Every structure is written in C-alpha cells, then in structure tokens.
Amino acid sequence: MNKKKAIFLDRDGTINIDKGYLYKKEDFEFEIDAIKALKRLSDLGYTLIIVTNQSGIGRGYYTKTDLDILNNHMCKILLKEQIKIEKIYHCPHHPTKGIGKFKMECECRKPNPGMIVEGIKEFNIDKKNSYMVGDKISDVLAGISAGVNAILLGNKNEIRLEKEIKDKISIFENLNEFSMELYNKEKK
C-alpha cells in the first residue's frame, strides 16, 4: 500500500480564530482564507488531519460531546466545499490543571508527538512528505518530534524560537500563505 502525504493541522489559531476554550458552534469562526487554504491543500492530494490540545475538557470547562458538536459543525461546512477532514485527534489532558483522570502527563498533549504518531500509523503517512502546521511553538515541536516538516504560522512567534528550532521549521503568516507556497512548489 502506498504511503499518503498528510497535513496535520492544529485547530484553534490555525483553522479557526482562537477564542480560548472554544466549544460553542455559534462562537466558531474560520481564520481569514482558511477554507480556501484547506481546499488548495486537499486538491494537492494531502490527507487532512487535525491534532488539537483540548484541555478545556480536562479542566471541566466543556465535555467531549461539546467538542464533537463543534468539530462536526466545522466539518460539515468544509464538506460543502469538498474538503474532507480525515480525522480529528484531541488531547483532553493537562499535567497540572486537569481534573481527576485528566490530570496527567501524556504522550498526546503537544508538544509531545502522540497524536501525530497515531495519525501516521493509522493512515499510513509518508513522514518525509507531510507537514505539521500550527500557530504555537508546541505545534512545531510536536511535528519535529514526529519526524514531519514543521510549519509555524504567525511571525510574532519567531522571536521566541531558539536557533536550533528555527533551522528545522518554516514560518508563514497564515495557513493560506503556506498553502500557496506549497501549491507553487508542487506545481513546478
């Protein structure tokens, strides 16, 4: 079976506007040109997989059902544009602020690579030709650890990067800018 190329995507701050512990579908708003970018990436043949820290579940702010309702809402909008999100992995844990079974160190919470590693196995992903795209340093650290190309969105984050990390990632203003660059690279 041929390996697939994938884009692993953070959700909040990458696909949608990060409003902090977002769980109500009526509060959901896509980032500017995110739908256009996702369509471009999909049309290039990438499997789209979301990997998102959701410690709001572990902190008791909302439930997994709330998260599922919001994610289904987002996916329905994207499907109308012929964009399929193959799977959404989420981590409900937090090492210090989680409640009960959610208070733990885990392999899935970014910057750990657990969700990406699981996606690589489940969907037979070619790491060399795949990307982790996110707006936080924890996103790119997870991508680097998982062995995929790491993309950081938002130049404001660049100043906090150590040199050895800067050398391993690419930085773009937003998801649309990254998607255009990848499109131009692949269509040459």
PDB file of C-alpha atoms in Angstrom:
ATOM      1  CA  MET A   1       0.000   0.000   0.000  1.00  0.00           C
ATOM      2  CA  ASN A   2       1.377   3.397  -0.978  1.00  0.00           C
ATOM      3  CA  LYS A   3       2.082   5.851   1.767  1.00  0.00           C
ATOM      4  CA  LYS A   4      -0.010   9.029   1.792  1.00  0.00           C
ATOM      5  CA  LYS A   5       1.127  12.587   2.272  1.00  0.00           C
ATOM      6  CA  ALA A   6      -0.671  14.489   5.021  1.00  0.00           C
ATOM      7  CA  ILE A   7      -1.113  17.882   6.567  1.00  0.00           C
ATOM      8  CA  PHE A   8      -1.509  17.650  10.336  1.00  0.00           C
ATOM      9  CA  LEU A   9      -3.245  20.818  11.469  1.00  0.00           C
ATOM     10  CA  ASP A  10      -3.688  22.498  14.793  1.00  0.00           C
ATOM     11  CA  ARG A  11      -7.271  23.784  15.050  1.00  0.00           C
ATOM     12  CA  ASP A  12      -7.518  26.905  17.243  1.00  0.00           C
ATOM     13  CA  GLY A  13      -5.474  29.758  15.782  1.00  0.00           C
ATOM     14  CA  THR A  14      -4.745  27.800  12.601  1.00  0.00           C
ATOM     15  CA  ILE A  15      -8.103  26.844  11.073  1.00  0.00           C
ATOM     16  CA  ASN A  16     -10.368  28.941  13.282  1.00  0.00           C
ATOM     17  CA  ILE A  17      -9.930  32.091  15.310  1.00  0.00           C
ATOM     18  CA  ASP A  18      -8.612  31.144  18.756  1.00  0.00           C
ATOM     19  CA  LYS A  19     -11.118  32.416  21.297  1.00  0.00           C
ATOM     20  CA  GLY A  20      -9.781  30.424  24.258  1.00  0.00           C
ATOM     21  CA  TYR A  21     -11.547  27.202  25.268  1.00  0.00           C
ATOM     22  CA  LEU A  22     -13.858  27.373  22.260  1.00  0.00           C
ATOM     23  CA  TYR A  23     -16.666  24.829  22.396  1.00  0.00           C
ATOM     24  CA  LYS A  24     -19.865  26.533  21.193  1.00  0.00           C
ATOM     25  CA  LYS A  25     -20.508  26.258  17.478  1.00  0.00           C
ATOM     26  CA  GLU A  26     -22.090  29.715  17.421  1.00  0.00           C
ATOM     27  CA  ASP A  27     -18.705  31.136  18.531  1.00  0.00           C
ATOM     28  CA  PHE A  28     -16.792  29.319  15.783  1.00  0.00           C
ATOM     29  CA  GLU A  29     -15.207  31.499  13.064  1.00  0.00           C
ATOM     30  CA  PHE A  30     -12.738  30.411  10.415  1.00  0.00           C
ATOM     31  CA  GLU A  31      -9.446  32.271  10.124  1.00  0.00           C
ATOM     32  CA  ILE A  32      -9.313  34.517   7.040  1.00  0.00           C
ATOM     33  CA  ASP A  33      -8.892  32.393   3.888  1.00  0.00           C
ATOM     34  CA  ALA A  34      -8.596  29.153   5.912  1.00  0.00           C
ATOM     35  CA  ILE A  35     -11.270  27.417   3.818  1.00  0.00           C
ATOM     36  CA  LYS A  36      -9.516  28.464   0.604  1.00  0.00           C
ATOM     37  CA  ALA A  37      -6.217  27.163   2.018  1.00  0.00           C
ATOM     38  CA  LEU A  38      -7.696  23.824   3.118  1.00  0.00           C
ATOM     39  CA  LYS A  39      -9.284  23.379  -0.324  1.00  0.00           C
ATOM     40  CA  ARG A  40      -5.936  24.048  -2.006  1.00  0.00           C
ATOM     41  CA  LEU A  41      -4.177  21.509   0.267  1.00  0.00           C
ATOM     42  CA  SER A  42      -6.920  18.954  -0.315  1.00  0.00           C
ATOM     43  CA  ASP A  43      -6.739  19.481  -4.088  1.00  0.00           C
ATOM     44  CA  LEU A  44      -2.986  18.812  -3.891  1.00  0.00           C
ATOM     45  CA  GLY A  45      -3.846  15.333  -2.581  1.00  0.00           C
ATOM     46  CA  TYR A  46      -2.963  15.790   1.079  1.00  0.00           C
ATOM     47  CA  THR A  47      -4.832  13.856   3.751  1.00  0.00           C
ATOM     48  CA  LEU A  48      -6.053  16.483   6.241  1.00  0.00           C
ATOM     49  CA  ILE A  49      -5.823  15.513   9.915  1.00  0.00           C
ATOM     50  CA  ILE A  50      -6.450  17.789  12.895  1.00  0.00           C
ATOM     51  CA  VAL A  51      -4.432  17.365  16.097  1.00  0.00           C
ATOM     52  CA  THR A  52      -5.656  19.636  18.864  1.00  0.00           C
ATOM     53  CA  ASN A  53      -4.973  20.100  22.564  1.00  0.00           C
ATOM     54  CA  GLN A  54      -8.350  20.405  24.297  1.00  0.00           C
ATOM     55  CA  SER A  55      -7.523  20.727  27.988  1.00  0.00           C
ATOM     56  CA  GLY A  56     -10.853  22.534  28.420  1.00  0.00           C
ATOM     57  CA  ILE A  57     -12.336  19.033  28.669  1.00  0.00           C
ATOM     58  CA  GLY A  58      -9.847  18.034  31.341  1.00  0.00           C
ATOM     59  CA  ARG A  59     -10.393  21.269  33.241  1.00  0.00           C
ATOM     60  CA  GLY A  60     -14.173  20.713  33.250  1.00  0.00           C
ATOM     61  CA  TYR A  61     -14.986  23.748  31.056  1.00  0.00           C
ATOM     62  CA  TYR A  62     -16.817  21.645  28.464  1.00  0.00           C
ATOM     63  CA  THR A  63     -17.407  17.988  27.572  1.00  0.00           C
ATOM     64  CA  LYS A  64     -16.216  15.696  24.781  1.00  0.00           C
ATOM     65  CA  THR A  65     -19.784  15.860  23.437  1.00  0.00           C
ATOM     66  CA  ASP A  66     -19.483  19.671  23.241  1.00  0.00           C
ATOM     67  CA  LEU A  67     -16.207  19.254  21.339  1.00  0.00           C
ATOM     68  CA  ASP A  68     -17.754  16.706  18.960  1.00  0.00           C
ATOM     69  CA  ILE A  69     -20.685  19.040  18.199  1.00  0.00           C
ATOM     70  CA  LEU A  70     -18.303  21.902  17.368  1.00  0.00           C
ATOM     71  CA  ASN A  71     -15.996  19.699  15.273  1.00  0.00           C
ATOM     72  CA  ASN A  72     -18.961  18.216  13.360  1.00  0.00           C
ATOM     73  CA  HIS A  73     -20.205  21.753  12.657  1.00  0.00           C
ATOM     74  CA  MET A  74     -16.792  22.728  11.254  1.00  0.00           C
ATOM     75  CA  CYS A  75     -16.501  19.530   9.179  1.00  0.00           C
ATOM     76  CA  LYS A  76     -19.991  19.992   7.668  1.00  0.00           C
ATOM     77  CA  ILE A  77     -19.066  23.481   6.487  1.00  0.00           C
ATOM     78  CA  LEU A  78     -15.838  22.149   4.985  1.00  0.00           C
ATOM     79  CA  LEU A  79     -17.578  19.198   3.285  1.00  0.00           C
ATOM     80  CA  LYS A  80     -19.835  21.663   1.457  1.00  0.00           C
ATOM     81  CA  GLU A  81     -16.594  22.999  -0.066  1.00  0.00           C
ATOM     82  CA  GLN A  82     -15.421  19.434  -0.947  1.00  0.00           C
ATOM     83  CA  ILE A  83     -12.869  19.465   1.891  1.00  0.00           C
ATOM     84  CA  LYS A  84     -12.684  16.303   3.970  1.00  0.00           C
ATOM     85  CA  ILE A  85     -11.029  16.258   7.354  1.00  0.00           C
ATOM     86  CA  GLU A  86      -9.945  12.633   7.604  1.00  0.00           C
ATOM     87  CA  LYS A  87      -9.814  12.564  11.394  1.00  0.00           C
ATOM     88  CA  ILE A  88      -9.647  14.849  14.410  1.00  0.00           C
ATOM     89  CA  TYR A  89      -7.415  13.725  17.257  1.00  0.00           C
ATOM     90  CA  HIS A  90      -7.724  15.615  20.528  1.00  0.00           C
ATOM     91  CA  CYS A  91      -5.918  15.567  23.852  1.00  0.00           C
ATOM     92  CA  PRO A  92      -8.108  16.329  26.885  1.00  0.00           C
ATOM     93  CA  HIS A  93      -5.261  16.124  29.417  1.00  0.00           C
ATOM     94  CA  HIS A  94      -3.339  18.751  31.353  1.00  0.00           C
ATOM     95  CA  PRO A  95      -0.426  17.867  33.658  1.00  0.00           C
ATOM     96  CA  THR A  96      -1.304  20.385  36.405  1.00  0.00           C
ATOM     97  CA  LYS A  97      -4.768  21.818  35.737  1.00  0.00           C
ATOM     98  CA  GLY A  98      -6.604  18.669  34.673  1.00  0.00           C
ATOM     99  CA  ILE A  99      -9.286  17.266  36.972  1.00  0.00           C
ATOM    100  CA  GLY A 100      -9.370  13.615  38.030  1.00  0.00           C
ATOM    101  CA  LYS A 101      -8.313  11.207  35.278  1.00  0.00           C
ATOM    102  CA  PHE A 102      -7.429  14.180  33.037  1.00  0.00           C
ATOM    103  CA  LYS A 103      -4.644  15.415  35.343  1.00  0.00           C
ATOM    104  CA  MET A 104      -1.696  13.594  33.883  1.00  0.00           C
ATOM    105  CA  GLU A 105       1.434  13.722  31.785  1.00  0.00           C
ATOM    106  CA  CYS A 106       0.652  12.078  28.454  1.00  0.00           C
ATOM    107  CA  GLU A 107       2.176  11.450  25.051  1.00  0.00           C
ATOM    108  CA  CYS A 108      -0.714  13.073  23.187  1.00  0.00           C
ATOM    109  CA  ARG A 109      -0.567  16.641  24.519  1.00  0.00           C
ATOM    110  CA  LYS A 110       1.517  18.800  22.207  1.00  0.00           C
ATOM    111  CA  PRO A 111       4.480  19.432  22.274  1.00  0.00           C
ATOM    112  CA  ASN A 112       4.520  15.630  22.613  1.00  0.00           C
ATOM    113  CA  PRO A 113       4.034  13.905  19.248  1.00  0.00           C
ATOM    114  CA  GLY A 114       1.480  11.243  20.265  1.00  0.00           C
ATOM    115  CA  MET A 115      -1.477  12.419  18.156  1.00  0.00           C
ATOM    116  CA  ILE A 116       0.695  12.843  15.051  1.00  0.00           C
ATOM    117  CA  VAL A 117       2.384   9.467  15.569  1.00  0.00           C
ATOM    118  CA  GLU A 118      -1.043   7.825  15.872  1.00  0.00           C
ATOM    119  CA  GLY A 119      -2.201   9.517  12.657  1.00  0.00           C
ATOM    120  CA  ILE A 120       0.953   8.412  10.826  1.00  0.00           C
ATOM    121  CA  LYS A 121       0.271   4.791  11.803  1.00  0.00           C
ATOM    122  CA  GLU A 122      -3.487   4.825  11.242  1.00  0.00           C
ATOM    123  CA  PHE A 123      -3.366   6.431   7.805  1.00  0.00           C
ATOM    124  CA  ASN A 124      -0.031   5.060   6.513  1.00  0.00           C
ATOM    125  CA  ILE A 125       1.512   8.511   6.222  1.00  0.00           C
ATOM    126  CA  ASP A 126       4.784   9.317   4.485  1.00  0.00           C
ATOM    127  CA  LYS A 127       6.507  11.478   7.099  1.00  0.00           C
ATOM    128  CA  LYS A 128       9.059  12.953   4.709  1.00  0.00           C
ATOM    129  CA  ASN A 129       6.332  14.475   2.512  1.00  0.00           C
ATOM    130  CA  SER A 130       3.989  15.537   5.319  1.00  0.00           C
ATOM    131  CA  TYR A 131       3.629  18.626   7.496  1.00  0.00           C
ATOM    132  CA  MET A 132       2.509  19.744  10.942  1.00  0.00           C
ATOM    133  CA  VAL A 133       1.036  23.240  10.734  1.00  0.00           C
ATOM    134  CA  GLY A 134       0.209  25.305  13.804  1.00  0.00           C
ATOM    135  CA  ASP A 135       0.387  28.706  15.414  1.00  0.00           C
ATOM    136  CA  LYS A 136       2.184  27.676  18.622  1.00  0.00           C
ATOM    137  CA  ILE A 137       5.705  26.547  19.322  1.00  0.00           C
ATOM    138  CA  SER A 138       4.240  23.385  20.904  1.00  0.00           C
ATOM    139  CA  ASP A 139       2.769  22.526  17.474  1.00  0.00           C
ATOM    140  CA  VAL A 140       6.100  22.697  15.664  1.00  0.00           C
ATOM    141  CA  LEU A 141       7.900  20.841  18.465  1.00  0.00           C
ATOM    142  CA  ALA A 142       5.351  18.014  18.124  1.00  0.00           C
ATOM    143  CA  GLY A 143       5.919  17.971  14.359  1.00  0.00           C
ATOM    144  CA  ILE A 144       9.689  17.868  14.728  1.00  0.00           C
ATOM    145  CA  SER A 145       9.442  15.033  17.288  1.00  0.00           C
ATOM    146  CA  ALA A 146       7.129  13.064  14.986  1.00  0.00           C
ATOM    147  CA  GLY A 147       9.516  13.475  12.058  1.00  0.00           C
ATOM    148  CA  VAL A 148       7.319  15.589   9.768  1.00  0.00           C
ATOM    149  CA  ASN A 149       8.035  19.019   8.310  1.00  0.00           C
ATOM    150  CA  ALA A 150       7.106  21.706  10.830  1.00  0.00           C
ATOM    151  CA  ILE A 151       5.337  24.918   9.831  1.00  0.00           C
ATOM    152  CA  LEU A 152       4.786  27.790  12.263  1.00  0.00           C
ATOM    153  CA  LEU A 153       2.098  30.346  11.467  1.00  0.00           C
ATOM    154  CA  GLY A 154       2.347  33.957  12.550  1.00  0.00           C
ATOM    155  CA  ASN A 155       5.660  35.769  12.510  1.00  0.00           C
ATOM    156  CA  LYS A 156       5.036  37.041  16.053  1.00  0.00           C
ATOM    157  CA  ASN A 157       6.148  33.624  17.321  1.00  0.00           C
ATOM    158  CA  GLU A 158       9.521  33.740  15.604  1.00  0.00           C
ATOM    159  CA  ILE A 159      11.205  35.872  18.262  1.00  0.00           C
ATOM    160  CA  ARG A 160      10.687  33.157  20.887  1.00  0.00           C
ATOM    161  CA  LEU A 161      12.356  30.409  18.865  1.00  0.00           C
ATOM    162  CA  GLU A 162      15.756  29.045  19.685  1.00  0.00           C
ATOM    163  CA  LYS A 163      18.165  28.864  16.773  1.00  0.00           C
ATOM    164  CA  GLU A 164      18.180  25.048  16.555  1.00  0.00           C
ATOM    165  CA  ILE A 165      14.390  25.061  16.219  1.00  0.00           C
ATOM    166  CA  LYS A 166      14.398  27.941  13.693  1.00  0.00           C
ATOM    167  CA  ASP A 167      16.648  25.864  11.450  1.00  0.00           C
ATOM    168  CA  LYS A 168      14.119  22.991  11.422  1.00  0.00           C
ATOM    169  CA  ILE A 169      10.924  24.902  10.579  1.00  0.00           C
ATOM    170  CA  SER A 170       9.405  27.268   8.075  1.00  0.00           C
ATOM    171  CA  ILE A 171       7.350  30.282   9.121  1.00  0.00           C
ATOM    172  CA  PHE A 172       4.358  31.694   7.266  1.00  0.00           C
ATOM    173  CA  GLU A 173       1.931  34.453   8.161  1.00  0.00           C
ATOM    174  CA  ASN A 174      -1.128  32.179   7.936  1.00  0.00           C
ATOM    175  CA  LEU A 175      -2.463  28.895   6.558  1.00  0.00           C
ATOM    176  CA  ASN A 176      -3.329  30.441   3.198  1.00  0.00           C
ATOM    177  CA  GLU A 177       0.213  31.746   2.681  1.00  0.00           C
ATOM    178  CA  PHE A 178       1.610  28.281   3.463  1.00  0.00           C
ATOM    179  CA  SER A 179      -0.871  26.580   1.105  1.00  0.00           C
ATOM    180  CA  MET A 180       0.045  28.922  -1.773  1.00  0.00           C
ATOM    181  CA  GLU A 181       3.751  28.275  -1.243  1.00  0.00           C
ATOM    182  CA  LEU A 182       3.189  24.505  -1.227  1.00  0.00           C
ATOM    183  CA  TYR A 183       0.960  24.728  -4.306  1.00  0.00           C
ATOM    184  CA  ASN A 184       3.615  26.701  -6.203  1.00  0.00           C
ATOM    185  CA  LYS A 185       6.334  24.263  -5.124  1.00  0.00           C
ATOM    186  CA  GLU A 186       4.370  21.175  -6.190  1.00  0.00           C
ATOM    187  CA  LYS A 187       3.131  22.616  -9.484  1.00  0.00           C
ATOM    188  CA  LYS A 188       6.640  23.470 -10.745  1.00  0.00           C
TER     189      LYS A 188
END
